Amino acid sequence: EGEIDTLGGLVFMLAGRVPVRGEVVQHPAGVEFEVVDADPRRIKRIRVRVPSLAGE
């Protein structure tokens, strides 16, 4: 796989395209990325949700 430099690049790679505003993209590790703002060419803002660890 290629090198990823930004969270937007990671979300783009996971989705296979530029996701639309409001879309949630999930990482295999369980992390969720919600696209807060985007235009047709790039992701501008992302909200990241990390699952809580059991027992903490």
Coordinates of C-alpha atoms in Angstrom, one line a residue:
E1 CA 0.0 0.0 0.0
G2 CA 1.0 3.6 -0.5
E3 CA 2.1 6.0 2.2
I4 CA -0.6 8.0 3.9
D5 CA 0.2 11.5 5.3
T6 CA -3.1 12.8 6.6
L7 CA -6.3 11.5 8.3
G8 CA -8.1 12.7 5.2
G9 CA -5.9 10.5 3.1
L10 CA -6.6 7.5 5.4
V11 CA -10.4 8.1 5.2
F12 CA -10.1 8.5 1.4
M13 CA -8.2 5.2 1.2
L14 CA -10.7 3.4 3.5
A15 CA -13.7 4.6 1.5
G16 CA -12.1 4.3 -1.9
R17 CA -13.4 7.8 -2.8
V18 CA -14.0 11.2 -1.2
P19 CA -16.8 10.6 1.2
V20 CA -19.7 13.1 1.5
R21 CA -20.5 15.3 4.5
G22 CA -22.1 13.2 7.3
E23 CA -20.7 9.9 6.0
V24 CA -19.1 7.6 8.6
V25 CA -16.1 5.5 7.5
Q26 CA -14.9 2.7 9.8
H27 CA -11.3 1.5 10.2
P28 CA -10.8 -2.2 10.7
A29 CA -9.5 -1.5 14.2
G30 CA -13.0 0.0 15.2
V31 CA -12.1 3.7 14.9
E32 CA -14.9 5.7 13.2
F33 CA -14.3 8.8 11.1
E34 CA -17.2 11.1 10.5
V35 CA -16.8 13.5 7.6
V36 CA -17.9 16.9 9.1
D37 CA -17.0 19.0 6.0
A38 CA -15.9 18.0 2.5
D39 CA -16.1 19.2 -1.1
P40 CA -16.0 17.0 -4.2
R41 CA -12.2 17.0 -4.2
R42 CA -11.1 16.8 -0.6
I43 CA -12.0 16.2 3.0
K44 CA -11.9 19.3 5.1
R45 CA -12.9 18.3 8.6
I46 CA -13.2 14.9 10.3
R47 CA -14.6 13.8 13.7
V48 CA -12.8 10.8 15.1
R49 CA -14.4 8.3 17.5
V50 CA -12.2 5.8 19.3
P51 CA -13.9 2.8 20.9
S52 CA -13.4 2.6 24.6
L53 CA -11.2 -0.3 25.9
A54 CA -12.9 -2.9 28.0
G55 CA -11.9 -2.8 31.6
E56 CA -10.9 0.8 31.7

